[in-house]
Each structure stands twice: as structure tokens, then as C-alpha cells.
Amino acid sequence: MIRRIGFAHREVGRAAAAAATTAAAATVLGVGHLVAVFVDPASSPFFVLGATVVDRTPKWLKDSAIRWFGTNDKLALAITMGVVMVIAAALIGQLARRSLTLGACALGGLGVVVALAALSRPTATPLFAAPAIVGTGAGIAALCALLLVPADDDRAAGPTRRGFLLTLTTVVVAAAGAGIAGRVIGRRLRDIEADRASFVLPRVAEPIAPVAAEMELAIPGSTRFVTPAAEFYRIDTALQLPALTRDRWRLRIHGMVDREIRLDFDELSSRRAVESLITLTCVSNEVGGELAGTAKWTGYRLTDLLAEAGPAPGADMILSRSIDGFTASTPLAAVLDNPDALLAVAMNGAALPVANGYPARMIVPGLYGYVSATKWVVDLELTRFDRARAYWTERGWADRAPIKTASRIDVPAAFAKLPTGLVTVAGVAWAQGRGIAAVEVQVDDGPWQRATLAAAYSLDTWRQWSWQWDASPGTHALRVRAIDATGAVQTDVRMTPFPDGATGWHSRVVTVR
């Protein structure tokens, strides 16, 4: 005789129901991440949700996140998403506590939303939905394993703490194992660090001049002239760094051109390499902010690559695209008029760090990064500003964004307590494309005093400055302003970064005893 066994809903408390659905949600993410390894890392449910949140977050909130968290904004987003997911899972748990069908349907509905979001990503293929679908199926199965018991089991209506905890632990370990397996397998399939380690720096026929001693002031606490790669600021829309190796990298140049060009990395490397020392600045940089840095970039002139394609008459914009779908709109003239505009493959004498665009990125001097410095770049389309818009310009930012004159006080620190007598005030100033001619410092409402400038390297790099202040006791406000090489004085009008860069004089309050 065959015994027929059915299943009944396990009676659990509120906390246990919340734990069950949280474990089920973790299963969705863990299994989905594992499946994404074989589809595309960008299709992982967690990163799909993160990218969607980034894309749909209001401008004011993005600006606030950068202002509050700086280069830790991605970590802050990941933590926030984790908290929100736990809360959402706990709420679904209260549905599942009363009706497993309702709980499973709610979890499945969220899975459908994630699958649709995955399909809407710029680089998506139909397979992008697979991680969310498979992960959701596994999550629903985990929920059933936690909240169903055999119908003839008398534990179904009574306390089942030990059995429930055992199943819960099994589900959590399996979810974590799937996520870890995805990470390990993904690294083996796309070993970026090994790829970077095998990178050979292109030979440069005409190396740039080294940074002379008189270009860098040896003042403790002041900004270094060349920013180490590990300290270079990172602002982008990628919650997960793209895993793009050189053998998989391709560049397409197309649109309003005489001939379309497609290059792999070996073909790119066969061209003449050059290097430039350039200061980059993020448009999100507040007055006195640290979202600026200088590095030696090695790569290939964009003017040479575009000449091969032959820009058509009427083209006025390069719409560059990253492997993760980010786009930037660069004025074509800003590239054609500047031999230092590069497709860069190295930074400070080594392969680009992954966070800074490995294996290739754009560098165009004189423009804020959001219209000029696309990382992980794979596509250059020549078009017109009246025909196409890019990621940030679609969100209201200016489509042409030359960097504004800026200056910053590095030392003394804000609210520092200083001794009476000579105090060194120092910092940096920049006006890419124009150069810095002078820097002036003001104490309280006194006269502006000329600072001593370090030697200039080029018009496209920042310049260090210092000033000796005979400090008297009291609380004082220090201000700085720069004058560019055209004679224009940095404006004192205070403006926020939106829509085309912050303006105003940087100031610091200190106390002299």
C-alpha cells in the first residue's frame, strides 16, 4: 500500500516568519549571483537592483550622497539596499505566516520586477532575466522548505523550534555558499588582477618631462602634485566594477564617420603611444572639495583614432559608452583641438586600476569628468548634441562643461588651533586649459595677499601655492581665490555643482592662541 503524504503550513511566530523570508530573499540573491557568472556579472539581481536605484535616484539625493559619503557612496548604497531588503523580506514574512501562497506570490512578484529591471539595462540580452528567475525559484523553494511540514506530522501545529532552526541554518548556508561560489568562479573566469599583472606598459617614443622639484612644495598636509592611483577619487554609476579583460575588450568608432572602425586591444597597442600629465576634476566637487587629482596618463591620441574614422561634416559630439551602459557627451572640438585627449590604458606608469577604468578610458583635459572621462569605454559614436543625450545630460546637467577656476586651502586644517607667529597657509589651484597665474589669500576682511606659486607644469595641471601668515591671537577666517592666465579672477559667487560645476571662494576658520 502506497502512503500518500501531503504538506501543511508550519505555525511560526512573527520573528521566525521574518527570518524565513529573509533567508529566502538571501537565496534569491545568492543563487542569482551564481547564475549571473555564466550570463554576465551585471545581471546579478543585487547589482541590477543597485544600478536601477542609481539610475532612478533624484539628482538632489545623488548630490547629497556624494557630499555626505564622498567616494564611499557605493558602500553606503549597498548597506542601505541591504537594510531595505531585510525590511521588505520581514514584511513579506508576515504575509507568509498567514498564507504561504501569498508570501510566495509576493516573493515571485519581486523576482519578476528584478527580471524586468535586468532586461532594461543598457547592455542587456534576453539571458539577463535568467539570474532573477532562477534565483526567485530557488528562493520560493527555500521558503516552502521552511514553512511546510508533512501533513501527518504533529509538529505542524506545535512548537518546531529545533527543526525550523536546522532548516533555516541550512538555507542560509546554502545561500551564502551560492554567493561565494559565484564570486570565486567569476574571478576565475574573469581574473582582472591577473590580466592587469600581465599588462605591458606601452613604449612611449617621446616621454613627457618629469615633475621638477620646484613644482612640488614640501609642506606637510598639502596636496601632492601627482596623486597616487590608490588615492585617486572615484565617482561613477557602477555599483559593481566591470570585469573586462583585455582579450574581451573591443572599441567601436561609428556614427557620423566616413568609415566605421573596430579595434581589439592588440590592434590598439600597435599604434603610437603617448603620455600626458593631466588634472581631472569631478563636476560634483564642492568648493574646497577633494574630488580632483593629477596623474600621468599613458595611451593613444583620440585625434589619431578619430582621423582613421574620418568625422563627417556636421558632427559636433562624441557619445562615449562604457561597458556598463554609462554614456558621456564630449564636444568633438574639445578633442580635435587637444593632442592630449587620450584613450588611456595606464596611470602613473602602471596598468589602469579597475576602479579607474581598466582596460581603457577616456581622458579629455579641461572638461569635467562626466562629459569627458568615460571609464571602461567600448564605444565612441560621432553624432550631434541636437540628436543625442548622455546619462547625466538627460538628468539636467550641462552638455558642455569646461572646468571652472578653483582653489583650495589644504593647510591649516579647518578649525585648527594655531600658535601665534608665522603660520604656513598652502593648497592647490586649477584652471585646466588656461593655467593659474596667481593665487591670493585674505585674512578676515583684510587686503588680499599674493601667495607664492610653485612652478607650473602645464596649463592642464593644478598648481601648488603657499603663503606665510603672521598670525595674531583670535579667531580668523582664511579665504583663497585664484587668477587664471587670461587675467580672470575666480568668482566669489557661491553656486552648487549643479548644473555645470560649483563656484565660490574656499574658506577656513582657525583659532590662534
XYZ file of C-alpha atoms in Angstrom:
513
model
C 0.000 0.000 0.000
C 1.364 3.384 -1.016
C 1.089 6.026 1.666
C 0.110 9.446 0.372
C 1.821 12.301 2.141
C 0.619 15.914 1.976
C 2.054 19.084 3.448
C 0.723 21.588 5.941
C 1.676 25.146 6.830
C 4.085 25.279 9.751
C 2.922 27.572 12.546
C 5.647 30.084 13.368
C 5.897 33.372 15.190
C 6.474 36.798 13.682
C 10.234 36.733 14.160
C 10.548 33.242 12.688
C 8.439 34.230 9.661
C 10.618 37.290 9.099
C 13.739 35.116 9.385
C 12.309 32.598 6.896
C 11.569 35.171 4.204
C 14.883 36.944 4.800
C 16.661 33.627 4.250
C 14.553 33.068 1.127
C 15.486 36.530 -0.182
C 19.154 35.770 0.512
C 18.712 32.611 -1.539
C 17.367 34.680 -4.444
C 20.455 36.889 -4.328
C 22.983 34.094 -3.750
C 21.686 31.732 -6.423
C 21.056 34.645 -8.786
C 24.636 35.812 -8.332
C 25.924 32.329 -9.125
C 23.832 32.086 -12.310
C 24.938 35.596 -13.357
C 28.546 34.402 -13.509
C 27.646 32.385 -16.614
C 25.488 35.139 -18.148
C 27.064 38.498 -17.303
C 28.176 39.822 -13.886
C 25.952 42.869 -14.453
C 22.864 40.611 -14.473
C 23.265 39.635 -10.803
C 19.970 40.555 -9.036
C 21.666 42.602 -6.325
C 23.630 44.675 -8.826
C 20.635 45.025 -11.132
C 18.699 46.496 -8.221
C 21.622 48.733 -7.294
C 22.077 50.030 -10.835
C 18.338 50.656 -11.160
C 18.300 52.565 -7.883
C 21.285 54.663 -9.019
C 19.611 55.465 -12.333
C 16.290 56.432 -10.757
C 17.558 58.299 -7.702
C 16.660 62.012 -7.864
C 19.516 64.377 -8.651
C 19.337 66.113 -5.278
C 19.675 62.802 -3.463
C 22.651 61.714 -5.578
C 24.353 65.034 -4.914
C 23.669 64.661 -1.206
C 25.078 61.114 -1.181
C 28.309 62.281 -2.830
C 28.514 65.230 -0.430
C 27.875 63.062 2.665
C 29.816 59.929 1.747
C 32.251 61.062 -0.975
C 33.988 58.076 -2.578
C 32.219 55.763 -0.077
C 28.857 56.438 -1.707
C 28.746 52.929 -3.263
C 29.293 51.302 0.127
C 26.589 53.492 1.647
C 24.193 52.486 -1.138
C 24.949 48.777 -0.682
C 24.341 48.985 3.074
C 21.120 50.934 2.559
C 19.899 48.408 -0.003
C 20.673 45.560 2.379
C 18.667 47.185 5.156
C 15.719 47.864 2.828
C 15.770 44.273 1.574
C 15.689 42.890 5.107
C 12.739 45.128 5.977
C 10.886 44.140 2.787
C 11.561 40.461 3.462
C 10.282 40.819 7.020
C 7.039 42.353 5.741
C 6.592 39.513 3.244
C 7.197 37.173 6.157
C 4.060 38.408 7.871
C 2.086 37.518 4.722
C 3.721 34.098 4.533
C 2.958 33.480 8.204
C -0.749 33.566 7.428
C -0.648 32.215 3.866
C 2.331 30.597 2.240
C 0.725 31.178 -1.146
C 0.565 34.921 -0.575
C 4.149 35.020 0.665
C 5.402 33.014 -2.308
C 3.443 35.208 -4.727
C 4.906 38.358 -3.153
C 8.428 36.952 -3.441
C 7.740 35.850 -7.006
C 6.364 39.285 -7.875
C 9.561 40.926 -6.683
C 11.512 38.427 -8.769
C 9.559 39.443 -11.858
C 10.296 43.114 -11.121
C 14.028 42.365 -10.858
C 13.950 40.325 -14.090
C 12.273 43.208 -15.931
C 14.809 45.638 -14.454
C 17.619 43.367 -15.667
C 16.183 43.352 -19.181
C 16.075 47.154 -19.158
C 19.814 47.530 -18.506
C 21.673 49.182 -21.428
C 23.795 46.108 -22.226
C 21.086 43.522 -21.509
C 20.359 40.436 -23.577
C 17.335 38.137 -23.042
C 19.530 35.994 -20.774
C 19.813 38.869 -18.290
C 16.466 37.748 -16.833
C 17.772 34.238 -16.052
C 19.579 35.011 -12.751
C 16.478 36.688 -11.286
C 14.141 33.914 -12.495
C 16.317 31.023 -11.313
C 17.153 32.815 -8.064
C 13.478 33.533 -7.356
C 12.582 29.891 -7.993
C 15.238 28.822 -5.512
C 14.003 31.440 -3.010
C 10.410 30.198 -3.197
C 11.638 26.618 -2.763
C 13.594 27.704 0.319
C 10.511 29.439 1.734
C 8.446 26.280 1.220
C 11.124 24.177 2.918
C 10.982 26.489 5.918
C 7.215 26.864 6.240
C 5.897 23.461 5.114
C 5.958 20.170 7.030
C 4.317 16.790 6.275
C 0.566 16.985 6.972
C 0.630 13.968 9.257
C 3.478 15.355 11.311
C 2.143 16.527 14.653
C 4.837 19.168 14.717
C 2.895 21.153 12.098
C 0.597 22.570 14.736
C 3.056 22.878 17.572
C 6.489 24.229 18.518
C 9.121 23.210 15.970
C 11.997 25.368 17.081
C 14.779 22.829 16.603
C 13.654 21.611 13.195
C 12.961 25.134 11.993
C 16.347 26.420 13.115
C 18.086 23.479 11.448
C 16.315 24.160 8.149
C 16.915 27.903 8.470
C 20.622 27.347 9.030
C 20.782 25.024 6.024
C 19.074 27.593 3.786
C 21.316 30.453 4.955
C 24.476 28.380 4.472
C 23.317 27.288 1.006
C 22.512 30.892 0.013
C 25.874 32.133 1.260
C 27.621 29.215 -0.440
C 25.982 30.026 -3.763
C 27.027 33.668 -3.493
C 30.607 32.761 -2.537
C 30.787 30.171 -5.320
C 29.621 32.814 -7.774
C 32.314 35.177 -6.601
C 35.079 32.545 -6.783
C 34.021 31.190 -10.182
C 33.558 34.712 -11.508
C 37.088 35.641 -10.501
C 38.494 32.563 -12.213
C 36.518 33.200 -15.385
C 37.425 36.891 -15.433
C 40.659 37.251 -13.495
C 41.136 41.000 -13.784
C 44.097 41.204 -11.425
C 45.972 38.512 -13.334
C 45.129 40.332 -16.557
C 46.444 43.601 -15.116
C 49.578 41.853 -13.839
C 50.406 40.686 -17.363
C 49.885 44.160 -18.837
C 52.985 45.571 -20.535
C 53.259 49.346 -20.441
C 53.274 50.759 -23.995
C 56.594 52.124 -25.146
C 56.385 55.902 -25.467
C 58.588 57.434 -28.147
C 58.652 60.881 -26.526
C 58.266 60.695 -22.723
C 56.923 63.795 -21.000
C 59.128 65.941 -18.802
C 59.396 64.764 -15.192
C 57.876 66.781 -12.378
C 60.640 69.126 -11.252
C 61.386 69.783 -7.607
C 60.205 73.395 -7.878
C 56.740 72.200 -8.945
C 56.007 70.491 -5.640
C 56.071 72.262 -2.274
C 57.267 70.064 0.569
C 54.630 71.235 3.039
C 53.196 68.640 5.459
C 49.468 68.206 4.908
C 49.455 69.854 1.497
C 48.264 68.028 -1.604
C 50.872 66.026 -3.505
C 51.396 67.194 -7.054
C 50.885 63.705 -8.545
C 48.060 61.767 -6.932
C 48.840 58.088 -6.214
C 46.450 55.778 -8.059
C 45.204 54.278 -4.797
C 44.196 57.756 -3.576
C 42.612 58.997 -6.795
C 38.959 59.904 -6.377
C 36.286 57.610 -7.804
C 32.856 58.878 -8.821
C 30.790 56.767 -11.228
C 27.471 54.954 -11.504
C 28.869 51.395 -11.252
C 27.818 49.587 -8.066
C 29.922 46.628 -9.253
C 33.208 47.274 -11.024
C 33.071 45.884 -14.578
C 35.127 42.725 -15.078
C 36.508 43.453 -18.534
C 39.758 41.771 -19.538
C 41.908 42.902 -22.445
C 41.068 39.849 -24.562
C 37.355 40.690 -24.322
C 37.717 44.457 -24.807
C 36.615 45.939 -28.111
C 36.252 49.552 -29.236
C 33.793 50.611 -31.902
C 34.033 54.053 -33.538
C 30.959 54.762 -35.652
C 28.115 57.169 -36.369
C 28.829 60.272 -38.416
C 32.115 58.965 -39.818
C 33.453 58.064 -43.245
C 34.307 54.552 -42.118
C 33.416 52.513 -39.051
C 36.364 51.203 -37.026
C 36.501 48.245 -34.649
C 39.619 47.613 -32.577
C 40.685 44.920 -30.156
C 43.365 45.600 -27.564
C 46.193 44.130 -29.635
C 45.250 46.353 -32.584
C 45.092 49.373 -30.296
C 48.505 48.532 -28.831
C 50.100 48.532 -32.275
C 49.550 52.287 -32.513
C 51.864 55.053 -31.317
C 51.528 55.608 -27.584
C 51.908 58.965 -25.846
C 51.677 60.225 -22.278
C 50.343 63.348 -20.592
C 50.177 64.767 -17.084
C 46.600 65.943 -16.545
C 44.463 67.101 -13.633
C 40.928 65.682 -13.605
C 38.034 67.228 -11.707
C 34.561 65.902 -10.918
C 31.637 68.247 -11.505
C 30.238 67.114 -8.129
C 33.205 68.676 -6.356
C 32.030 71.236 -3.825
C 34.037 74.394 -3.154
C 37.145 73.193 -1.315
C 36.336 69.555 -2.086
C 38.778 66.748 -2.806
C 37.228 65.310 -5.987
C 40.225 66.327 -8.088
C 43.530 64.639 -8.832
C 46.554 64.694 -11.101
C 48.135 61.678 -12.762
C 50.384 60.675 -15.634
C 48.183 59.022 -18.244
C 49.584 56.793 -20.994
C 47.559 55.882 -24.048
C 46.662 56.771 -27.596
C 45.611 60.114 -29.022
C 41.907 60.331 -29.674
C 42.661 62.684 -32.563
C 44.567 59.884 -34.309
C 41.796 57.334 -33.764
C 39.125 59.742 -34.973
C 41.204 60.656 -38.016
C 41.155 56.988 -39.034
C 37.364 57.022 -38.894
C 37.044 60.406 -40.615
C 34.492 62.609 -38.761
C 31.682 63.706 -41.075
C 30.842 67.394 -41.543
C 28.233 68.471 -39.022
C 29.299 66.118 -36.225
C 29.887 68.069 -33.025
C 29.722 65.464 -30.263
C 31.313 62.183 -29.248
C 28.851 59.978 -27.385
C 31.082 57.575 -25.475
C 29.702 54.444 -23.866
C 31.049 52.307 -21.037
C 30.717 48.519 -20.869
C 28.155 49.059 -18.073
C 26.000 51.309 -20.278
C 27.038 54.709 -18.904
C 27.290 57.403 -21.567
C 29.020 60.782 -21.786
C 28.690 63.574 -24.350
C 32.017 65.214 -25.251
C 32.270 68.232 -27.571
C 34.117 66.974 -30.636
C 36.074 70.235 -30.908
C 37.479 69.739 -27.393
C 39.093 66.531 -28.619
C 40.194 67.618 -32.088
C 41.817 70.774 -30.692
C 43.751 68.965 -27.967
C 46.513 66.415 -28.690
C 46.483 65.441 -25.007
C 42.962 63.983 -25.285
C 43.641 60.269 -24.823
C 42.261 56.803 -24.839
C 44.288 55.970 -21.749
C 45.432 52.466 -20.788
C 47.896 53.278 -17.999
C 48.090 55.563 -14.979
C 51.252 56.678 -13.199
C 53.357 54.116 -15.051
C 51.160 51.053 -14.464
C 48.007 49.495 -15.857
C 44.871 51.438 -15.029
C 43.334 50.318 -11.729
C 39.986 48.605 -12.331
C 38.266 51.393 -10.377
C 39.834 53.930 -12.728
C 38.719 52.299 -15.960
C 40.830 49.244 -16.798
C 41.490 48.320 -19.534
C 40.784 51.654 -21.278
C 39.200 55.014 -20.516
C 38.862 58.482 -21.986
C 40.824 61.492 -20.761
C 39.979 64.910 -22.199
C 41.712 67.861 -20.477
C 39.707 70.912 -19.494
C 36.284 69.273 -19.164
C 34.555 67.906 -16.090
C 34.697 64.113 -15.979
C 31.003 63.478 -16.586
C 31.362 64.738 -20.175
C 34.900 63.582 -20.888
C 36.324 60.767 -18.784
C 34.304 57.639 -19.559
C 35.811 54.596 -17.843
C 35.712 51.041 -19.266
C 34.941 52.689 -22.615
C 33.926 50.410 -25.505
C 32.038 52.659 -27.928
C 32.562 56.086 -29.495
C 29.686 57.389 -31.599
C 30.124 60.630 -33.508
C 26.828 62.472 -33.541
C 25.297 65.856 -32.698
C 24.173 67.492 -29.481
C 20.747 68.094 -31.026
C 20.345 64.378 -31.759
C 21.605 62.553 -28.693
C 21.901 62.993 -24.949
C 24.050 61.238 -22.388
C 23.459 59.799 -18.917
C 23.914 62.989 -16.907
C 22.683 65.456 -19.515
C 19.387 63.545 -19.586
C 19.192 64.380 -15.891
C 19.582 68.130 -16.337
C 23.345 68.632 -16.176
C 25.001 70.889 -18.762
C 26.008 69.207 -22.010
C 29.198 71.270 -22.357
C 31.112 71.568 -19.107
C 34.504 73.320 -19.153
C 36.214 73.200 -15.778
C 35.920 76.414 -13.768
C 38.762 78.136 -11.968
C 39.061 76.813 -8.422
C 41.399 77.000 -5.450
C 41.577 75.184 -2.142
C 43.204 75.585 1.269
C 44.813 72.333 2.413
C 46.642 73.630 5.471
C 45.928 74.652 8.117
C 43.027 72.292 8.727
C 39.552 73.626 9.385
C 39.073 74.806 12.984
C 42.762 74.241 13.688
C 44.243 75.737 16.848
C 47.447 77.519 15.885
C 50.289 79.218 17.747
C 50.895 82.944 17.449
C 53.507 83.873 14.858
C 54.330 82.663 11.360
C 51.847 80.089 10.009
C 52.078 78.423 6.607
C 48.888 78.531 4.578
C 49.007 76.291 1.498
C 46.923 74.471 -1.061
C 46.285 73.984 -4.769
C 44.548 75.870 -7.563
C 43.478 74.799 -11.044
C 42.061 76.224 -14.251
C 42.627 73.479 -16.817
C 43.167 74.770 -20.325
C 44.002 78.263 -19.070
C 46.505 77.791 -16.269
C 46.957 79.588 -12.954
C 48.719 82.969 -12.971
C 48.272 83.958 -9.326
C 46.709 82.940 -6.007
C 45.650 85.370 -3.297
C 44.830 84.836 0.361
C 42.671 87.023 2.619
C 42.512 87.027 6.418
C 39.126 88.134 7.752
C 38.188 91.254 5.753
C 41.756 92.408 5.208
C 43.532 93.052 1.927
C 44.237 90.202 -0.485
C 47.841 88.987 -0.266
C 49.720 87.303 -3.106
C 50.783 83.747 -2.359
C 53.975 82.129 -3.612
C 53.309 79.776 -6.506
C 55.169 76.578 -7.214
C 56.406 76.324 -10.780
C 53.748 75.421 -13.342
C 53.929 72.114 -15.177
C 51.334 72.861 -17.867
C 48.012 74.597 -18.435
C 46.219 71.291 -17.773
C 47.610 70.622 -14.302
C 46.927 72.186 -10.969
C 49.442 74.439 -9.253
C 50.538 74.437 -5.638
C 50.780 77.632 -3.617
C 51.809 78.792 -0.139
C 51.697 81.963 1.941
C 53.355 82.914 5.223
C 50.899 84.475 7.673
C 51.980 86.403 10.745
C 49.083 85.153 12.867
C 47.767 87.162 15.801
C 45.618 85.753 18.631
C 41.911 85.319 17.966
C 39.510 83.514 15.661
C 40.166 84.193 11.986
C 38.663 83.332 8.612
C 41.103 82.480 5.812
C 39.960 82.757 2.185
C 41.625 81.916 -1.114
C 40.994 82.872 -4.716
C 42.854 82.217 -7.948
C 43.503 84.243 -11.078
C 43.823 82.304 -14.312
C 46.315 83.022 -17.082
C 43.770 85.094 -19.006
C 43.569 87.501 -16.044
C 40.081 86.396 -14.936
C 39.622 86.353 -11.154
C 37.862 83.380 -9.591
C 34.304 84.420 -8.782
C 33.096 84.759 -5.222
C 29.517 83.889 -6.214
C 28.638 80.704 -4.366
C 26.967 78.129 -6.630
C 26.261 74.434 -6.116
C 27.763 71.859 -8.502
C 24.515 71.525 -10.475
C 24.312 72.043 -13.406
C 27.891 72.778 -14.519
C 30.233 72.974 -11.531
C 30.499 74.751 -8.176
C 31.871 78.273 -7.766
C 32.916 80.422 -4.816
C 35.918 81.074 -2.616
C 37.110 78.384 -0.241
C 37.467 79.487 3.367
C 38.571 78.015 6.686
C 38.137 79.238 10.231
C 41.069 78.815 12.611
C 41.901 79.887 16.140
C 45.245 81.448 17.050
C 46.298 81.333 20.685
